[in-house]
Amino acid sequence: MTATPDTGQRRRTSDSRPVITDLIDEDTILAVAGDAWISLVGEDEVLVPIPGDLPFDVVSSWVDVVGPWTGSVVLTTGRATAEALSRALLRESAPEVLEDEDVEDAFGEIANVVGGSIKAALPGPSALSLPQVGHAPLVRNPADVCRVEVLWRGEPLTLSVQGALPPLPVSH
Amino acid sequence: MRALVIDDSRAMRRIVTGILTNLGYEVRDAGHGREGLDVLDEGWVPDLATIDWNMPVMDGLQFVSAVRSNPAWRRMTMMMVTSESEHTQIVRALAAGAHEYMIKPFTADAFRDKLALLGLLPQEVAL
């Protein structure tokens, strides 16, 4: 019987995990978000892939994906744009006065729908969390982020698909 | 015809309620599966329930299973309306007793087409 030397290869292979850019690209995120926008926000509503400067007062909504890749799908925009988005989503169902709760709920639902579509493009099975609204989760690993900047009705909005785990230690 | 809309998002409840009301449905809504069961327990049994998957308290799959375990609610048609689009999830929902599956995002026309497939368009709309 010949003993196989332990080169550490098997351990290193099993320890590796994909980063989001191995799994999805900016064009796919843009296509997924564009489809969601047309269905949710309106047939004439387009996302233009042009970067813009976010205002100081921003809000984020996101859902977490847990599976072979674990992270969050995060939408970030100015509060006024989030309110406009909520009105567009609700259309004739929008109340005259939109409360903060209405905006959080609608903006969260947009993240839920976009996140569900992104999850479908990732290897599964994966679980999707309930949407959350507030300050975006921190980026734990800058290499595990795929980010798209767009304009909606001329206002900046970012879509970030970002890993929840810190980088693996570098083996020597 | 009656419909029960179950979704934890108020925005989505408003949107689905708007579509169904325009089609002539009498609609009630619920923020999660437990609230949905409370409506049924009152004796208000709809022709159609639209059900989100991921909700607090009681999720959509638990609601479908609970409905299927009660013969009094057997005539109710259940349609999942959810952003969960993995094939395995769809199979799980149908195996639990859901009749149809609609993936978010959807348009009002797509929603109407699903109802037509299920034979659940009110007569005056279907004509």
PDB file of C-alpha atoms in Angstrom:
ATOM      1  CA  MET A   1       0.000   0.000   0.000  1.00  0.00           C
ATOM      2  CA  THR A   2       1.340   3.364  -0.990  1.00  0.00           C
ATOM      3  CA  ALA A   3       0.751   6.224   1.380  1.00  0.00           C
ATOM      4  CA  THR A   4      -0.431   9.417  -0.266  1.00  0.00           C
ATOM      5  CA  PRO A   5       1.424  12.421   1.072  1.00  0.00           C
ATOM      6  CA  ASP A   6      -0.791  15.074   2.617  1.00  0.00           C
ATOM      7  CA  THR A   7      -0.211  18.061   0.409  1.00  0.00           C
ATOM      8  CA  GLY A   8      -3.015  19.990   2.068  1.00  0.00           C
ATOM      9  CA  GLN A   9      -4.727  20.323  -1.317  1.00  0.00           C
ATOM     10  CA  ARG A  10      -7.924  18.577  -0.225  1.00  0.00           C
ATOM     11  CA  ARG A  11      -8.217  20.723   2.878  1.00  0.00           C
ATOM     12  CA  ARG A  12      -7.619  23.917   0.951  1.00  0.00           C
ATOM     13  CA  THR A  13     -10.180  22.964  -1.708  1.00  0.00           C
ATOM     14  CA  SER A  14     -12.904  22.202   0.835  1.00  0.00           C
ATOM     15  CA  ASP A  15     -12.118  25.375   2.732  1.00  0.00           C
ATOM     16  CA  SER A  16     -12.629  27.535  -0.340  1.00  0.00           C
ATOM     17  CA  ARG A  17     -15.968  29.137  -1.015  1.00  0.00           C
ATOM     18  CA  PRO A  18     -17.217  31.161  -3.942  1.00  0.00           C
ATOM     19  CA  VAL A  19     -17.308  34.925  -3.903  1.00  0.00           C
ATOM     20  CA  ILE A  20     -20.261  36.608  -5.544  1.00  0.00           C
ATOM     21  CA  THR A  21     -18.334  37.645  -8.661  1.00  0.00           C
ATOM     22  CA  ASP A  22     -17.719  33.946  -9.374  1.00  0.00           C
ATOM     23  CA  LEU A  23     -21.495  33.462  -9.485  1.00  0.00           C
ATOM     24  CA  ILE A  24     -23.116  36.562 -10.908  1.00  0.00           C
ATOM     25  CA  ASP A  25     -22.091  39.655 -12.831  1.00  0.00           C
ATOM     26  CA  GLU A  26     -23.229  43.256 -12.977  1.00  0.00           C
ATOM     27  CA  ASP A  27     -25.206  42.708 -16.185  1.00  0.00           C
ATOM     28  CA  THR A  28     -27.256  39.959 -14.553  1.00  0.00           C
ATOM     29  CA  ILE A  29     -28.007  42.124 -11.524  1.00  0.00           C
ATOM     30  CA  LEU A  30     -29.031  44.961 -13.797  1.00  0.00           C
ATOM     31  CA  ALA A  31     -31.280  42.667 -15.860  1.00  0.00           C
ATOM     32  CA  VAL A  32     -32.923  41.187 -12.757  1.00  0.00           C
ATOM     33  CA  ALA A  33     -33.511  44.610 -11.233  1.00  0.00           C
ATOM     34  CA  GLY A  34     -34.786  45.989 -14.536  1.00  0.00           C
ATOM     35  CA  ASP A  35     -37.377  43.213 -14.819  1.00  0.00           C
ATOM     36  CA  ALA A  36     -38.484  43.793 -11.234  1.00  0.00           C
ATOM     37  CA  TRP A  37     -38.800  47.530 -11.882  1.00  0.00           C
ATOM     38  CA  ILE A  38     -40.965  47.049 -14.959  1.00  0.00           C
ATOM     39  CA  SER A  39     -43.310  44.665 -13.142  1.00  0.00           C
ATOM     40  CA  LEU A  40     -43.429  46.424  -9.786  1.00  0.00           C
ATOM     41  CA  VAL A  41     -42.904  50.081 -10.477  1.00  0.00           C
ATOM     42  CA  GLY A  42     -44.291  50.491 -13.988  1.00  0.00           C
ATOM     43  CA  GLU A  43     -43.862  49.468 -17.615  1.00  0.00           C
ATOM     44  CA  ASP A  44     -42.110  52.713 -18.527  1.00  0.00           C
ATOM     45  CA  GLU A  45     -39.818  52.725 -15.526  1.00  0.00           C
ATOM     46  CA  VAL A  46     -36.223  52.054 -16.457  1.00  0.00           C
ATOM     47  CA  LEU A  47     -33.001  51.817 -14.521  1.00  0.00           C
ATOM     48  CA  VAL A  48     -30.214  53.617 -16.333  1.00  0.00           C
ATOM     49  CA  PRO A  49     -26.761  52.203 -15.570  1.00  0.00           C
ATOM     50  CA  ILE A  50     -25.133  55.550 -14.846  1.00  0.00           C
ATOM     51  CA  PRO A  51     -23.485  56.217 -11.499  1.00  0.00           C
ATOM     52  CA  GLY A  52     -24.704  59.138  -9.427  1.00  0.00           C
ATOM     53  CA  ASP A  53     -23.806  60.612  -6.076  1.00  0.00           C
ATOM     54  CA  LEU A  54     -26.109  59.401  -3.328  1.00  0.00           C
ATOM     55  CA  PRO A  55     -27.442  62.158  -1.089  1.00  0.00           C
ATOM     56  CA  PHE A  56     -26.393  62.386   2.563  1.00  0.00           C
ATOM     57  CA  ASP A  57     -29.726  61.083   3.840  1.00  0.00           C
ATOM     58  CA  VAL A  58     -29.946  57.545   2.490  1.00  0.00           C
ATOM     59  CA  VAL A  59     -31.942  54.478   3.405  1.00  0.00           C
ATOM     60  CA  SER A  60     -31.301  50.845   2.546  1.00  0.00           C
ATOM     61  CA  SER A  61     -33.514  47.811   2.261  1.00  0.00           C
ATOM     62  CA  TRP A  62     -32.174  44.297   2.001  1.00  0.00           C
ATOM     63  CA  VAL A  63     -32.809  40.598   2.259  1.00  0.00           C
ATOM     64  CA  ASP A  64     -30.309  37.977   3.338  1.00  0.00           C
ATOM     65  CA  VAL A  65     -29.575  34.879   1.268  1.00  0.00           C
ATOM     66  CA  VAL A  66     -28.276  31.840   3.129  1.00  0.00           C
ATOM     67  CA  GLY A  67     -26.980  28.901   1.112  1.00  0.00           C
ATOM     68  CA  PRO A  68     -23.889  27.880  -0.850  1.00  0.00           C
ATOM     69  CA  TRP A  69     -23.289  31.642  -1.039  1.00  0.00           C
ATOM     70  CA  THR A  70     -24.343  33.670   1.995  1.00  0.00           C
ATOM     71  CA  GLY A  71     -24.851  37.398   1.946  1.00  0.00           C
ATOM     72  CA  SER A  72     -27.300  40.210   1.354  1.00  0.00           C
ATOM     73  CA  VAL A  73     -29.004  41.905  -1.574  1.00  0.00           C
ATOM     74  CA  VAL A  74     -29.051  45.586  -0.651  1.00  0.00           C
ATOM     75  CA  LEU A  75     -30.840  48.532  -2.286  1.00  0.00           C
ATOM     76  CA  THR A  76     -29.722  51.986  -1.211  1.00  0.00           C
ATOM     77  CA  THR A  77     -31.117  55.343  -2.242  1.00  0.00           C
ATOM     78  CA  GLY A  78     -32.081  58.744  -0.849  1.00  0.00           C
ATOM     79  CA  ARG A  79     -35.102  58.862   1.453  1.00  0.00           C
ATOM     80  CA  ALA A  80     -37.044  61.049  -0.969  1.00  0.00           C
ATOM     81  CA  THR A  81     -36.393  58.565  -3.771  1.00  0.00           C
ATOM     82  CA  ALA A  82     -37.462  55.663  -1.543  1.00  0.00           C
ATOM     83  CA  GLU A  83     -40.741  57.510  -0.929  1.00  0.00           C
ATOM     84  CA  ALA A  84     -41.215  58.142  -4.663  1.00  0.00           C
ATOM     85  CA  LEU A  85     -40.521  54.470  -5.321  1.00  0.00           C
ATOM     86  CA  SER A  86     -43.100  53.459  -2.736  1.00  0.00           C
ATOM     87  CA  ARG A  87     -45.719  55.691  -4.358  1.00  0.00           C
ATOM     88  CA  ALA A  88     -44.891  54.254  -7.772  1.00  0.00           C
ATOM     89  CA  LEU A  89     -45.170  50.719  -6.409  1.00  0.00           C
ATOM     90  CA  LEU A  90     -48.546  51.352  -4.795  1.00  0.00           C
ATOM     91  CA  ARG A  91     -49.915  53.425  -7.704  1.00  0.00           C
ATOM     92  CA  GLU A  92     -53.636  54.052  -7.197  1.00  0.00           C
ATOM     93  CA  SER A  93     -53.517  52.028  -3.956  1.00  0.00           C
ATOM     94  CA  ALA A  94     -51.185  54.612  -2.367  1.00  0.00           C
ATOM     95  CA  PRO A  95     -52.697  56.462   0.585  1.00  0.00           C
ATOM     96  CA  GLU A  96     -52.800  60.266   0.367  1.00  0.00           C
ATOM     97  CA  VAL A  97     -50.272  60.575   3.155  1.00  0.00           C
ATOM     98  CA  LEU A  98     -47.468  58.058   3.008  1.00  0.00           C
ATOM     99  CA  GLU A  99     -46.261  57.226   6.517  1.00  0.00           C
ATOM    100  CA  ASP A 100     -42.664  56.181   7.220  1.00  0.00           C
ATOM    101  CA  GLU A 101     -43.977  52.660   7.841  1.00  0.00           C
ATOM    102  CA  ASP A 102     -45.549  52.591   4.374  1.00  0.00           C
ATOM    103  CA  VAL A 103     -42.239  53.603   2.797  1.00  0.00           C
ATOM    104  CA  GLU A 104     -40.280  51.020   4.799  1.00  0.00           C
ATOM    105  CA  ASP A 105     -42.777  48.327   3.899  1.00  0.00           C
ATOM    106  CA  ALA A 106     -42.835  49.123   0.174  1.00  0.00           C
ATOM    107  CA  PHE A 107     -39.074  49.682  -0.118  1.00  0.00           C
ATOM    108  CA  GLY A 108     -38.523  46.428   1.788  1.00  0.00           C
ATOM    109  CA  GLU A 109     -40.837  44.578  -0.576  1.00  0.00           C
ATOM    110  CA  ILE A 110     -38.843  45.810  -3.565  1.00  0.00           C
ATOM    111  CA  ALA A 111     -35.686  44.390  -1.945  1.00  0.00           C
ATOM    112  CA  ASN A 112     -37.582  41.160  -1.305  1.00  0.00           C
ATOM    113  CA  VAL A 113     -38.581  40.776  -4.940  1.00  0.00           C
ATOM    114  CA  VAL A 114     -35.173  41.764  -6.347  1.00  0.00           C
ATOM    115  CA  GLY A 115     -33.469  39.541  -3.753  1.00  0.00           C
ATOM    116  CA  GLY A 116     -35.688  36.593  -4.678  1.00  0.00           C
ATOM    117  CA  SER A 117     -34.754  36.971  -8.331  1.00  0.00           C
ATOM    118  CA  ILE A 118     -31.035  37.281  -7.491  1.00  0.00           C
ATOM    119  CA  LYS A 119     -31.292  34.167  -5.312  1.00  0.00           C
ATOM    120  CA  ALA A 120     -32.779  32.295  -8.260  1.00  0.00           C
ATOM    121  CA  ALA A 121     -29.655  33.129 -10.275  1.00  0.00           C
ATOM    122  CA  LEU A 122     -27.347  31.742  -7.557  1.00  0.00           C
ATOM    123  CA  PRO A 123     -26.584  28.089  -6.811  1.00  0.00           C
ATOM    124  CA  GLY A 124     -29.094  26.648  -4.374  1.00  0.00           C
ATOM    125  CA  PRO A 125     -30.767  25.574  -2.316  1.00  0.00           C
ATOM    126  CA  SER A 126     -30.823  28.861  -0.449  1.00  0.00           C
ATOM    127  CA  ALA A 127     -33.111  30.497   2.069  1.00  0.00           C
ATOM    128  CA  LEU A 128     -34.356  34.071   1.858  1.00  0.00           C
ATOM    129  CA  SER A 129     -34.880  36.212   4.950  1.00  0.00           C
ATOM    130  CA  LEU A 130     -37.660  38.688   5.575  1.00  0.00           C
ATOM    131  CA  PRO A 131     -36.736  42.150   4.272  1.00  0.00           C
ATOM    132  CA  GLN A 132     -35.133  44.706   6.559  1.00  0.00           C
ATOM    133  CA  VAL A 133     -34.891  48.478   6.213  1.00  0.00           C
ATOM    134  CA  GLY A 134     -32.363  50.830   7.777  1.00  0.00           C
ATOM    135  CA  HIS A 135     -28.587  51.161   7.603  1.00  0.00           C
ATOM    136  CA  ALA A 136     -27.082  48.720   5.139  1.00  0.00           C
ATOM    137  CA  PRO A 137     -25.153  45.769   6.552  1.00  0.00           C
ATOM    138  CA  LEU A 138     -21.396  46.258   6.547  1.00  0.00           C
ATOM    139  CA  VAL A 139     -19.294  44.844   3.752  1.00  0.00           C
ATOM    140  CA  ARG A 140     -17.256  42.074   5.402  1.00  0.00           C
ATOM    141  CA  ASN A 141     -15.169  41.121   2.407  1.00  0.00           C
ATOM    142  CA  PRO A 142     -14.559  43.721  -0.318  1.00  0.00           C
ATOM    143  CA  ALA A 143     -13.748  40.910  -2.768  1.00  0.00           C
ATOM    144  CA  ASP A 144     -17.222  39.426  -2.216  1.00  0.00           C
ATOM    145  CA  VAL A 145     -19.282  42.313  -3.562  1.00  0.00           C
ATOM    146  CA  CYS A 146     -20.967  42.923  -6.894  1.00  0.00           C
ATOM    147  CA  ARG A 147     -22.359  46.438  -7.041  1.00  0.00           C
ATOM    148  CA  VAL A 148     -24.402  48.262  -9.650  1.00  0.00           C
ATOM    149  CA  GLU A 149     -25.095  51.980  -9.672  1.00  0.00           C
ATOM    150  CA  VAL A 150     -28.127  53.212 -11.556  1.00  0.00           C
ATOM    151  CA  LEU A 151     -30.389  56.188 -11.988  1.00  0.00           C
ATOM    152  CA  TRP A 152     -34.159  55.924 -11.603  1.00  0.00           C
ATOM    153  CA  ARG A 153     -36.027  59.032 -12.739  1.00  0.00           C
ATOM    154  CA  GLY A 154     -32.646  60.723 -12.594  1.00  0.00           C
ATOM    155  CA  GLU A 155     -32.074  59.824  -8.940  1.00  0.00           C
ATOM    156  CA  PRO A 156     -29.166  57.601  -7.862  1.00  0.00           C
ATOM    157  CA  LEU A 157     -29.732  54.132  -6.487  1.00  0.00           C
ATOM    158  CA  THR A 158     -27.282  51.324  -5.795  1.00  0.00           C
ATOM    159  CA  LEU A 159     -27.813  47.576  -5.808  1.00  0.00           C
ATOM    160  CA  SER A 160     -25.192  45.666  -3.895  1.00  0.00           C
ATOM    161  CA  VAL A 161     -24.967  41.896  -3.671  1.00  0.00           C
ATOM    162  CA  GLN A 162     -22.487  41.444  -0.851  1.00  0.00           C
ATOM    163  CA  GLY A 163     -21.140  38.498   1.111  1.00  0.00           C
ATOM    164  CA  ALA A 164     -21.828  38.232   4.834  1.00  0.00           C
ATOM    165  CA  LEU A 165     -18.632  36.396   5.697  1.00  0.00           C
ATOM    166  CA  PRO A 166     -15.140  37.786   6.276  1.00  0.00           C
ATOM    167  CA  PRO A 167     -12.340  36.734   3.926  1.00  0.00           C
ATOM    168  CA  LEU A 168     -10.813  33.331   4.557  1.00  0.00           C
ATOM    169  CA  PRO A 169      -7.349  33.432   6.106  1.00  0.00           C
ATOM    170  CA  VAL A 170      -4.606  33.158   3.520  1.00  0.00           C
ATOM    171  CA  SER A 171      -2.854  29.770   3.740  1.00  0.00           C
ATOM    172  CA  HIS A 172       0.927  29.712   3.354  1.00  0.00           C
TER     173      HIS A 172
ATOM    174  CA  MET B   1     -66.419  35.666  -5.475  1.00  0.00           C
ATOM    175  CA  ARG B   2     -64.272  36.053  -2.408  1.00  0.00           C
ATOM    176  CA  ALA B   3     -60.513  36.203  -2.002  1.00  0.00           C
ATOM    177  CA  LEU B   4     -58.214  36.236   1.003  1.00  0.00           C
ATOM    178  CA  VAL B   5     -54.860  37.958   0.438  1.00  0.00           C
ATOM    179  CA  ILE B   6     -52.129  36.856   2.856  1.00  0.00           C
ATOM    180  CA  ASP B   7     -48.840  38.756   2.758  1.00  0.00           C
ATOM    181  CA  ASP B   8     -46.725  40.406   5.430  1.00  0.00           C
ATOM    182  CA  SER B   9     -46.088  43.375   3.123  1.00  0.00           C
ATOM    183  CA  ARG B  10     -48.877  45.947   3.291  1.00  0.00           C
ATOM    184  CA  ALA B  11     -47.773  47.249  -0.094  1.00  0.00           C
ATOM    185  CA  MET B  12     -48.159  43.837  -1.694  1.00  0.00           C
ATOM    186  CA  ARG B  13     -51.516  43.312   0.032  1.00  0.00           C
ATOM    187  CA  ARG B  14     -52.720  46.626  -1.405  1.00  0.00           C
ATOM    188  CA  ILE B  15     -51.481  45.728  -4.899  1.00  0.00           C
ATOM    189  CA  VAL B  16     -53.044  42.250  -4.957  1.00  0.00           C
ATOM    190  CA  THR B  17     -56.236  43.530  -3.340  1.00  0.00           C
ATOM    191  CA  GLY B  18     -56.426  46.235  -6.019  1.00  0.00           C
ATOM    192  CA  ILE B  19     -56.098  43.687  -8.824  1.00  0.00           C
ATOM    193  CA  LEU B  20     -58.707  41.372  -7.328  1.00  0.00           C
ATOM    194  CA  THR B  21     -61.132  44.172  -6.495  1.00  0.00           C
ATOM    195  CA  ASN B  22     -60.928  45.427 -10.083  1.00  0.00           C
ATOM    196  CA  LEU B  23     -61.855  41.910 -11.182  1.00  0.00           C
ATOM    197  CA  GLY B  24     -64.944  42.018  -8.998  1.00  0.00           C
ATOM    198  CA  TYR B  25     -63.728  40.082  -5.986  1.00  0.00           C
ATOM    199  CA  GLU B  26     -64.762  40.776  -2.420  1.00  0.00           C
ATOM    200  CA  VAL B  27     -61.393  40.797  -0.645  1.00  0.00           C
ATOM    201  CA  ARG B  28     -60.107  40.460   2.900  1.00  0.00           C
ATOM    202  CA  ASP B  29     -56.465  40.413   3.858  1.00  0.00           C
ATOM    203  CA  ALA B  30     -54.147  39.063   6.525  1.00  0.00           C
ATOM    204  CA  GLY B  31     -50.553  39.849   7.521  1.00  0.00           C
ATOM    205  CA  HIS B  32     -49.479  36.253   8.080  1.00  0.00           C
ATOM    206  CA  GLY B  33     -50.774  32.690   8.006  1.00  0.00           C
ATOM    207  CA  ARG B  34     -52.159  32.710  11.559  1.00  0.00           C
ATOM    208  CA  GLU B  35     -54.240  35.802  10.794  1.00  0.00           C
ATOM    209  CA  GLY B  36     -55.422  34.043   7.647  1.00  0.00           C
ATOM    210  CA  LEU B  37     -56.588  31.040   9.659  1.00  0.00           C
ATOM    211  CA  ASP B  38     -58.397  33.419  12.034  1.00  0.00           C
ATOM    212  CA  VAL B  39     -60.402  34.748   9.071  1.00  0.00           C
ATOM    213  CA  LEU B  40     -61.320  31.201   8.033  1.00  0.00           C
ATOM    214  CA  ASP B  41     -62.244  30.318  11.629  1.00  0.00           C
ATOM    215  CA  GLU B  42     -64.770  33.179  11.536  1.00  0.00           C
ATOM    216  CA  GLY B  43     -66.540  31.251   8.791  1.00  0.00           C
ATOM    217  CA  TRP B  44     -65.434  33.605   5.988  1.00  0.00           C
ATOM    218  CA  VAL B  45     -64.176  30.962   3.552  1.00  0.00           C
ATOM    219  CA  PRO B  46     -63.010  32.448   0.238  1.00  0.00           C
ATOM    220  CA  ASP B  47     -62.970  30.938  -3.242  1.00  0.00           C
ATOM    221  CA  LEU B  48     -59.306  31.942  -3.567  1.00  0.00           C
ATOM    222  CA  ALA B  49     -56.431  32.552  -1.164  1.00  0.00           C
ATOM    223  CA  THR B  50     -53.233  34.208  -2.399  1.00  0.00           C
ATOM    224  CA  ILE B  51     -50.388  33.362  -0.065  1.00  0.00           C
ATOM    225  CA  ASP B  52     -46.891  34.740   0.388  1.00  0.00           C
ATOM    226  CA  TRP B  53     -44.225  32.250   1.466  1.00  0.00           C
ATOM    227  CA  ASN B  54     -41.899  34.103   3.846  1.00  0.00           C
ATOM    228  CA  MET B  55     -43.917  35.684   6.644  1.00  0.00           C
ATOM    229  CA  PRO B  56     -43.481  36.047  10.397  1.00  0.00           C
ATOM    230  CA  VAL B  57     -45.583  34.040  12.897  1.00  0.00           C
ATOM    231  CA  MET B  58     -46.869  31.492  10.351  1.00  0.00           C
ATOM    232  CA  ASP B  59     -45.405  31.165   6.873  1.00  0.00           C
ATOM    233  CA  GLY B  60     -47.300  30.362   3.705  1.00  0.00           C
ATOM    234  CA  LEU B  61     -46.389  26.684   3.608  1.00  0.00           C
ATOM    235  CA  GLN B  62     -47.662  26.172   7.162  1.00  0.00           C
ATOM    236  CA  PHE B  63     -50.885  27.951   6.216  1.00  0.00           C
ATOM    237  CA  VAL B  64     -51.404  25.694   3.185  1.00  0.00           C
ATOM    238  CA  SER B  65     -50.820  22.583   5.295  1.00  0.00           C
ATOM    239  CA  ALA B  66     -53.247  23.803   7.969  1.00  0.00           C
ATOM    240  CA  VAL B  67     -55.947  24.485   5.382  1.00  0.00           C
ATOM    241  CA  ARG B  68     -55.470  21.100   3.765  1.00  0.00           C
ATOM    242  CA  SER B  69     -55.922  19.372   7.145  1.00  0.00           C
ATOM    243  CA  ASN B  70     -59.444  20.808   7.521  1.00  0.00           C
ATOM    244  CA  PRO B  71     -62.048  19.271   5.176  1.00  0.00           C
ATOM    245  CA  ALA B  72     -64.361  22.261   5.696  1.00  0.00           C
ATOM    246  CA  TRP B  73     -61.915  24.420   3.726  1.00  0.00           C
ATOM    247  CA  ARG B  74     -61.327  21.946   0.915  1.00  0.00           C
ATOM    248  CA  ARG B  75     -63.112  23.952  -1.817  1.00  0.00           C
ATOM    249  CA  MET B  76     -60.775  26.914  -1.384  1.00  0.00           C
ATOM    250  CA  THR B  77     -58.195  27.389  -4.158  1.00  0.00           C
ATOM    251  CA  MET B  78     -54.741  28.342  -2.898  1.00  0.00           C
ATOM    252  CA  MET B  79     -52.206  30.228  -4.985  1.00  0.00           C
ATOM    253  CA  MET B  80     -48.735  30.960  -3.660  1.00  0.00           C
ATOM    254  CA  VAL B  81     -47.629  34.499  -4.606  1.00  0.00           C
ATOM    255  CA  THR B  82     -44.002  34.722  -3.620  1.00  0.00           C
ATOM    256  CA  SER B  83     -40.467  35.725  -4.538  1.00  0.00           C
ATOM    257  CA  GLU B  84     -39.319  32.145  -3.794  1.00  0.00           C
ATOM    258  CA  SER B  85     -38.652  30.810  -7.260  1.00  0.00           C
ATOM    259  CA  GLU B  86     -36.460  27.712  -6.775  1.00  0.00           C
ATOM    260  CA  HIS B  87     -37.915  24.604  -8.367  1.00  0.00           C
ATOM    261  CA  THR B  88     -37.686  22.683  -5.092  1.00  0.00           C
ATOM    262  CA  GLN B  89     -39.751  25.367  -3.335  1.00  0.00           C
ATOM    263  CA  ILE B  90     -42.440  25.225  -6.017  1.00  0.00           C
ATOM    264  CA  VAL B  91     -42.598  21.427  -5.712  1.00  0.00           C
ATOM    265  CA  ARG B  92     -42.852  21.688  -1.904  1.00  0.00           C
ATOM    266  CA  ALA B  93     -45.731  24.147  -2.109  1.00  0.00           C
ATOM    267  CA  LEU B  94     -47.660  22.082  -4.638  1.00  0.00           C
ATOM    268  CA  ALA B  95     -47.012  18.905  -2.632  1.00  0.00           C
ATOM    269  CA  ALA B  96     -48.357  20.617   0.480  1.00  0.00           C
ATOM    270  CA  GLY B  97     -51.592  21.370  -1.341  1.00  0.00           C
ATOM    271  CA  ALA B  98     -51.227  24.687  -3.159  1.00  0.00           C
ATOM    272  CA  HIS B  99     -52.970  24.715  -6.554  1.00  0.00           C
ATOM    273  CA  GLU B 100     -50.947  27.337  -8.360  1.00  0.00           C
ATOM    274  CA  TYR B 101     -47.729  29.300  -7.996  1.00  0.00           C
ATOM    275  CA  MET B 102     -47.085  32.902  -9.005  1.00  0.00           C
ATOM    276  CA  ILE B 103     -43.560  34.299  -8.768  1.00  0.00           C
ATOM    277  CA  LYS B 104     -43.031  37.951  -7.812  1.00  0.00           C
ATOM    278  CA  PRO B 105     -42.639  40.244  -9.634  1.00  0.00           C
ATOM    279  CA  PHE B 106     -45.789  39.858 -11.704  1.00  0.00           C
ATOM    280  CA  THR B 107     -48.040  42.099 -13.747  1.00  0.00           C
ATOM    281  CA  ALA B 108     -51.803  42.501 -13.334  1.00  0.00           C
ATOM    282  CA  ASP B 109     -52.251  40.764 -16.692  1.00  0.00           C
ATOM    283  CA  ALA B 110     -50.175  37.766 -15.566  1.00  0.00           C
ATOM    284  CA  PHE B 111     -52.239  37.585 -12.389  1.00  0.00           C
ATOM    285  CA  ARG B 112     -55.470  37.639 -14.367  1.00  0.00           C
ATOM    286  CA  ASP B 113     -54.151  34.908 -16.702  1.00  0.00           C
ATOM    287  CA  LYS B 114     -53.429  32.657 -13.707  1.00  0.00           C
ATOM    288  CA  LEU B 115     -56.969  33.167 -12.416  1.00  0.00           C
ATOM    289  CA  ALA B 116     -58.354  32.353 -15.848  1.00  0.00           C
ATOM    290  CA  LEU B 117     -56.345  29.103 -15.856  1.00  0.00           C
ATOM    291  CA  LEU B 118     -57.826  28.255 -12.472  1.00  0.00           C
ATOM    292  CA  GLY B 119     -61.351  29.068 -13.669  1.00  0.00           C
ATOM    293  CA  LEU B 120     -61.529  31.814 -11.081  1.00  0.00           C
ATOM    294  CA  LEU B 121     -62.314  34.870 -13.175  1.00  0.00           C
ATOM    295  CA  PRO B 122     -65.722  36.213 -12.198  1.00  0.00           C
ATOM    296  CA  GLN B 123     -68.181  35.471 -15.002  1.00  0.00           C
ATOM    297  CA  GLU B 124     -68.727  39.085 -16.058  1.00  0.00           C
ATOM    298  CA  VAL B 125     -64.933  39.564 -16.415  1.00  0.00           C
ATOM    299  CA  ALA B 126     -64.294  36.278 -18.206  1.00  0.00           C
ATOM    300  CA  LEU B 127     -66.844  37.081 -20.933  1.00  0.00           C
TER     301      LEU B 127
END
